[in-house]
Structure formats: structure tokens, C-alpha cells
Amino acid sequence: MDDLDDMDRRRWDGMDRRLLSALHEHGTDPRVAAVARALSWSGEHGVLWLGAGLTGAVVDRGRRGAWLRGTALTATAHLASMGVKQIVRRPRPAHIVPLVRTAGRHSFPSSHAASATAAAVAFGALGGRPLLPLAAAMCLSRLVAGVHYPSDVLAGAALGALTARLGARWIEAGHG
């Protein structure tokens, strides 16, 4: 049974590496690389998403509490991903040259994907639906930049979505 599990893991890892390499190739276009770098920089430590939530709280005074709770959930997703990274300790991809520098050495899960997806789900419930394409672009940029495997991004996005969905009632408490 262990041989089968090991074979499945190697197959998955190989697919992860090939898909990453294929997506990273798009970063050879200077325009694509520039966008990937900009998204990477703006998403570091969830800053873009935290700023979006705080802006929503300032602009939408009637639902200020809901925006702040959504921002807290976004921060929570980011912090949770950082905690998981310290447990899993998966190294970043070493078979390609990344387009950006990273704040840490660990890859799984993607904290950019966790905070982006949490923000898209949490703020989407408040009418911030235009953030969804930006969050998807953020997730994709981590692959183009070559700093995460696809499974890292999927896991980060799942963690972010789960965090925001678990807090959905808490966010909605500010609607009344």
C-alpha cells in the first residue's frame, strides 16, 4: 500500500511541477511578468485585501462593522496559512527561476491565495464582486511568478474560502 501511495505522490508532484513550468513560461512576456510582480508586491502580507476592506469600511458607513469583520477574516486566513506553512515546511519550487523575491522559504499553502480568496468571498457578500477577478489574477500570478506549485495555490484558496465561509454569519451580523 505504501508503494502505491508513494507512486501517486510522485505522479501528483510531477504534474504539479509540469503545470507550474507551463504557467511560468507566460512570465517571459514582459507585460505578464510586470503584472505578476505588481500583484505579488501588492498582495504581500495581505496588504491589498486589508486595504480594500478598510476602504469599504470608510466608504460604506452603514455596513462598517461588516467590512471590518470581513477584513478580520481575511487577516485570519492569511495568518492561518502562515501557521500551516510552519507545520508543512514545503520548500518553494527550485526547478525554475522566480520572477519575484519572497518573504519566506516555505510554499504550502500560498498565503497570497488564502488572503485573496478570503477577501473575494467576504467582500463579495458585501457587494465587492469586482474583487473576484482580481483575486483570481493574484492566485494565477503566484504560478506565473514561479514561487508556488499549483497545489499550494489551490490549498491557499481553499483555506481562504473556508475561513470566509465559516465567518459568513459573523459578517452578516453587521447588515442589520
mmCIF file with all atom_site columns, N, CA and C in Angstrom, residues 16 19-27 36 93 96 98-99 110 136-154:
data_model
loop_
_atom_site.group_PDB
_atom_site.id
_atom_site.type_symbol
_atom_site.label_atom_id
_atom_site.label_alt_id
_atom_site.label_comp_id
_atom_site.label_asym_id
_atom_site.label_entity_id
_atom_site.label_seq_id
_atom_site.pdbx_PDB_ins_code
_atom_site.Cartn_x
_atom_site.Cartn_y
_atom_site.Cartn_z
_atom_site.occupancy
_atom_site.B_iso_or_equiv
_atom_site.pdbx_formal_charge
_atom_site.auth_seq_id
_atom_site.auth_comp_id
_atom_site.auth_asym_id
_atom_site.auth_atom_id
_atom_site.pdbx_PDB_model_num
ATOM 1   N N  . ASP A 1 16  ? 2.271  18.624 -10.788 1.00 0.00 ? 16  ASP A N  1
ATOM 2   C CA . ASP A 1 16  ? 2.382  19.942 -10.150 1.00 0.00 ? 16  ASP A CA 1
ATOM 3   C C  . ASP A 1 16  ? 3.547  20.728 -10.774 1.00 0.00 ? 16  ASP A C  1
ATOM 4   N N  . LEU A 1 19  ? 2.825  21.603 -14.603 1.00 0.00 ? 19  LEU A N  1
ATOM 5   C CA . LEU A 1 19  ? 1.850  22.680 -14.737 1.00 0.00 ? 19  LEU A CA 1
ATOM 6   C C  . LEU A 1 19  ? 2.465  24.018 -14.324 1.00 0.00 ? 19  LEU A C  1
ATOM 7   N N  . LEU A 1 20  ? 3.227  24.018 -13.247 1.00 0.00 ? 20  LEU A N  1
ATOM 8   C CA . LEU A 1 20  ? 3.906  25.241 -12.826 1.00 0.00 ? 20  LEU A CA 1
ATOM 9   C C  . LEU A 1 20  ? 4.846  25.729 -13.922 1.00 0.00 ? 20  LEU A C  1
ATOM 10  N N  . SER A 1 21  ? 5.648  24.839 -14.477 1.00 0.00 ? 21  SER A N  1
ATOM 11  C CA . SER A 1 21  ? 6.594  25.219 -15.533 1.00 0.00 ? 21  SER A CA 1
ATOM 12  C C  . SER A 1 21  ? 5.866  25.811 -16.734 1.00 0.00 ? 21  SER A C  1
ATOM 13  N N  . ALA A 1 22  ? 4.741  25.213 -17.117 1.00 0.00 ? 22  ALA A N  1
ATOM 14  C CA . ALA A 1 22  ? 3.973  25.716 -18.259 1.00 0.00 ? 22  ALA A CA 1
ATOM 15  C C  . ALA A 1 22  ? 3.422  27.111 -17.988 1.00 0.00 ? 22  ALA A C  1
ATOM 16  N N  . LEU A 1 23  ? 2.890  27.330 -16.796 1.00 0.00 ? 23  LEU A N  1
ATOM 17  C CA . LEU A 1 23  ? 2.349  28.646 -16.463 1.00 0.00 ? 23  LEU A CA 1
ATOM 18  C C  . LEU A 1 23  ? 3.457  29.683 -16.297 1.00 0.00 ? 23  LEU A C  1
ATOM 19  N N  . HIS A 1 24  ? 4.560  29.259 -15.744 1.00 0.00 ? 24  HIS A N  1
ATOM 20  C CA . HIS A 1 24  ? 5.695  30.165 -15.546 1.00 0.00 ? 24  HIS A CA 1
ATOM 21  C C  . HIS A 1 24  ? 6.241  30.669 -16.886 1.00 0.00 ? 24  HIS A C  1
ATOM 22  N N  . GLU A 1 25  ? 6.108  29.872 -17.925 1.00 0.00 ? 25  GLU A N  1
ATOM 23  C CA . GLU A 1 25  ? 6.555  30.279 -19.261 1.00 0.00 ? 25  GLU A CA 1
ATOM 24  C C  . GLU A 1 25  ? 5.898  31.576 -19.724 1.00 0.00 ? 25  GLU A C  1
ATOM 25  N N  . HIS A 1 26  ? 4.659  31.813 -19.271 1.00 0.00 ? 26  HIS A N  1
ATOM 26  C CA . HIS A 1 26  ? 3.959  33.037 -19.656 1.00 0.00 ? 26  HIS A CA 1
ATOM 27  C C  . HIS A 1 26  ? 4.642  34.276 -19.078 1.00 0.00 ? 26  HIS A C  1
ATOM 28  N N  . GLY A 1 27  ? 5.447  34.085 -18.056 1.00 0.00 ? 27  GLY A N  1
ATOM 29  C CA . GLY A 1 27  ? 6.179  35.196 -17.455 1.00 0.00 ? 27  GLY A CA 1
ATOM 30  C C  . GLY A 1 27  ? 7.326  35.697 -18.319 1.00 0.00 ? 27  GLY A C  1
ATOM 31  N N  . ALA A 1 36  ? 2.487  40.189 -12.890 1.00 0.00 ? 36  ALA A N  1
ATOM 32  C CA . ALA A 1 36  ? 2.735  39.196 -11.830 1.00 0.00 ? 36  ALA A CA 1
ATOM 33  C C  . ALA A 1 36  ? 3.537  39.815 -10.694 1.00 0.00 ? 36  ALA A C  1
ATOM 34  N N  . PRO A 1 93  ? 9.359  26.107 -5.150  1.00 0.00 ? 93  PRO A N  1
ATOM 35  C CA . PRO A 1 93  ? 9.878  25.437 -6.351  1.00 0.00 ? 93  PRO A CA 1
ATOM 36  C C  . PRO A 1 93  ? 11.334 25.827 -6.609  1.00 0.00 ? 93  PRO A C  1
ATOM 37  N N  . ILE A 1 96  ? 12.766 26.237 -11.270 1.00 0.00 ? 96  ILE A N  1
ATOM 38  C CA . ILE A 1 96  ? 12.623 27.407 -12.140 1.00 0.00 ? 96  ILE A CA 1
ATOM 39  C C  . ILE A 1 96  ? 13.122 28.643 -11.406 1.00 0.00 ? 96  ILE A C  1
ATOM 40  N N  . PRO A 1 98  ? 12.439 32.192 -10.091 1.00 0.00 ? 98  PRO A N  1
ATOM 41  C CA . PRO A 1 98  ? 11.249 33.006 -9.799  1.00 0.00 ? 98  PRO A CA 1
ATOM 42  C C  . PRO A 1 98  ? 11.393 34.429 -10.332 1.00 0.00 ? 98  PRO A C  1
ATOM 43  N N  . LEU A 1 99  ? 10.258 35.045 -10.590 1.00 0.00 ? 99  LEU A N  1
ATOM 44  C CA . LEU A 1 99  ? 10.235 36.433 -11.061 1.00 0.00 ? 99  LEU A CA 1
ATOM 45  C C  . LEU A 1 99  ? 10.293 37.428 -9.915  1.00 0.00 ? 99  LEU A C  1
ATOM 46  N N  . SER A 1 110 ? -0.257 28.763 -0.278  1.00 0.00 ? 110 SER A N  1
ATOM 47  C CA . SER A 1 110 ? 0.010  30.134 -0.699  1.00 0.00 ? 110 SER A CA 1
ATOM 48  C C  . SER A 1 110 ? -0.779 31.103 0.179   1.00 0.00 ? 110 SER A C  1
ATOM 49  N N  . ALA A 1 136 ? -8.553 36.099 -8.451  1.00 0.00 ? 136 ALA A N  1
ATOM 50  C CA . ALA A 1 136 ? -8.149 35.013 -9.356  1.00 0.00 ? 136 ALA A CA 1
ATOM 51  C C  . ALA A 1 136 ? -6.823 35.347 -10.026 1.00 0.00 ? 136 ALA A C  1
ATOM 52  N N  . ALA A 1 137 ? -6.657 36.594 -10.438 1.00 0.00 ? 137 ALA A N  1
ATOM 53  C CA . ALA A 1 137 ? -5.392 37.023 -11.043 1.00 0.00 ? 137 ALA A CA 1
ATOM 54  C C  . ALA A 1 137 ? -4.248 36.910 -10.039 1.00 0.00 ? 137 ALA A C  1
ATOM 55  N N  . MET A 1 138 ? -4.522 37.243 -8.776  1.00 0.00 ? 138 MET A N  1
ATOM 56  C CA . MET A 1 138 ? -3.496 37.125 -7.730  1.00 0.00 ? 138 MET A CA 1
ATOM 57  C C  . MET A 1 138 ? -3.052 35.673 -7.609  1.00 0.00 ? 138 MET A C  1
ATOM 58  N N  . CYS A 1 139 ? -4.013 34.764 -7.570  1.00 0.00 ? 139 CYS A N  1
ATOM 59  C CA . CYS A 1 139 ? -3.683 33.335 -7.450  1.00 0.00 ? 139 CYS A CA 1
ATOM 60  C C  . CYS A 1 139 ? -2.856 32.874 -8.644  1.00 0.00 ? 139 CYS A C  1
ATOM 61  N N  . LEU A 1 140 ? -3.262 33.233 -9.826  1.00 0.00 ? 140 LEU A N  1
ATOM 62  C CA . LEU A 1 140 ? -2.551 32.842 -11.036 1.00 0.00 ? 140 LEU A CA 1
ATOM 63  C C  . LEU A 1 140 ? -1.151 33.454 -11.084 1.00 0.00 ? 140 LEU A C  1
ATOM 64  N N  . SER A 1 141 ? -1.026 34.663 -10.582 1.00 0.00 ? 141 SER A N  1
ATOM 65  C CA . SER A 1 141 ? 0.277  35.343 -10.620 1.00 0.00 ? 141 SER A CA 1
ATOM 66  C C  . SER A 1 141 ? 1.341  34.608 -9.813  1.00 0.00 ? 141 SER A C  1
ATOM 67  N N  . ARG A 1 142 ? 0.921  33.902 -8.778  1.00 0.00 ? 142 ARG A N  1
ATOM 68  C CA . ARG A 1 142 ? 1.895  33.170 -7.954  1.00 0.00 ? 142 ARG A CA 1
ATOM 69  C C  . ARG A 1 142 ? 2.526  32.028 -8.743  1.00 0.00 ? 142 ARG A C  1
ATOM 70  N N  . LEU A 1 143 ? 1.775  31.494 -9.712  1.00 0.00 ? 143 LEU A N  1
ATOM 71  C CA . LEU A 1 143 ? 2.292  30.442 -10.581 1.00 0.00 ? 143 LEU A CA 1
ATOM 72  C C  . LEU A 1 143 ? 3.164  31.034 -11.676 1.00 0.00 ? 143 LEU A C  1
ATOM 73  N N  . VAL A 1 144 ? 2.699  32.119 -12.271 1.00 0.00 ? 144 VAL A N  1
ATOM 74  C CA . VAL A 1 144 ? 3.487  32.791 -13.308 1.00 0.00 ? 144 VAL A CA 1
ATOM 75  C C  . VAL A 1 144 ? 4.803  33.284 -12.721 1.00 0.00 ? 144 VAL A C  1
ATOM 76  N N  . ALA A 1 145 ? 4.760  33.787 -11.489 1.00 0.00 ? 145 ALA A N  1
ATOM 77  C CA . ALA A 1 145 ? 5.982  34.261 -10.822 1.00 0.00 ? 145 ALA A CA 1
ATOM 78  C C  . ALA A 1 145 ? 6.909  33.109 -10.448 1.00 0.00 ? 145 ALA A C  1
ATOM 79  N N  . GLY A 1 146 ? 6.374  31.892 -10.415 1.00 0.00 ? 146 GLY A N  1
ATOM 80  C CA . GLY A 1 146 ? 7.198  30.721 -10.139 1.00 0.00 ? 146 GLY A CA 1
ATOM 81  C C  . GLY A 1 146 ? 7.539  30.505 -8.679  1.00 0.00 ? 146 GLY A C  1
ATOM 82  N N  . VAL A 1 147 ? 6.696  31.016 -7.786  1.00 0.00 ? 147 VAL A N  1
ATOM 83  C CA . VAL A 1 147 ? 7.009  30.902 -6.363  1.00 0.00 ? 147 VAL A CA 1
ATOM 84  C C  . VAL A 1 147 ? 6.121  29.900 -5.619  1.00 0.00 ? 147 VAL A C  1
ATOM 85  N N  . HIS A 1 148 ? 5.151  29.319 -6.326  1.00 0.00 ? 148 HIS A N  1
ATOM 86  C CA . HIS A 1 148 ? 4.266  28.323 -5.730  1.00 0.00 ? 148 HIS A CA 1
ATOM 87  C C  . HIS A 1 148 ? 3.931  27.251 -6.748  1.00 0.00 ? 148 HIS A C  1
ATOM 88  N N  . TYR A 1 149 ? 3.708  26.059 -6.251  1.00 0.00 ? 149 TYR A N  1
ATOM 89  C CA . TYR A 1 149 ? 3.153  24.990 -7.072  1.00 0.00 ? 149 TYR A CA 1
ATOM 90  C C  . TYR A 1 149 ? 1.646  25.196 -7.156  1.00 0.00 ? 149 TYR A C  1
ATOM 91  N N  . PRO A 1 150 ? 0.999  24.660 -8.192  1.00 0.00 ? 150 PRO A N  1
ATOM 92  C CA . PRO A 1 150 ? -0.464 24.780 -8.268  1.00 0.00 ? 150 PRO A CA 1
ATOM 93  C C  . PRO A 1 150 ? -1.177 24.246 -7.030  1.00 0.00 ? 150 PRO A C  1
ATOM 94  N N  . SER A 1 151 ? -0.687 23.172 -6.450  1.00 0.00 ? 151 SER A N  1
ATOM 95  C CA . SER A 1 151 ? -1.332 22.631 -5.248  1.00 0.00 ? 151 SER A CA 1
ATOM 96  C C  . SER A 1 151 ? -1.219 23.596 -4.071  1.00 0.00 ? 151 SER A C  1
ATOM 97  N N  . ASP A 1 152 ? -0.154 24.391 -4.016  1.00 0.00 ? 152 ASP A N  1
ATOM 98  C CA . ASP A 1 152 ? -0.019 25.410 -2.968  1.00 0.00 ? 152 ASP A CA 1
ATOM 99  C C  . ASP A 1 152 ? -1.114 26.458 -3.107  1.00 0.00 ? 152 ASP A C  1
ATOM 100 N N  . VAL A 1 153 ? -1.335 26.886 -4.343  1.00 0.00 ? 153 VAL A N  1
ATOM 101 C CA . VAL A 1 153 ? -2.334 27.920 -4.619  1.00 0.00 ? 153 VAL A CA 1
ATOM 102 C C  . VAL A 1 153 ? -3.739 27.382 -4.362  1.00 0.00 ? 153 VAL A C  1
ATOM 103 N N  . LEU A 1 154 ? -4.003 26.160 -4.807  1.00 0.00 ? 154 LEU A N  1
ATOM 104 C CA . LEU A 1 154 ? -5.316 25.560 -4.550  1.00 0.00 ? 154 LEU A CA 1
ATOM 105 C C  . LEU A 1 154 ? -5.586 25.423 -3.056  1.00 0.00 ? 154 LEU A C  1
#
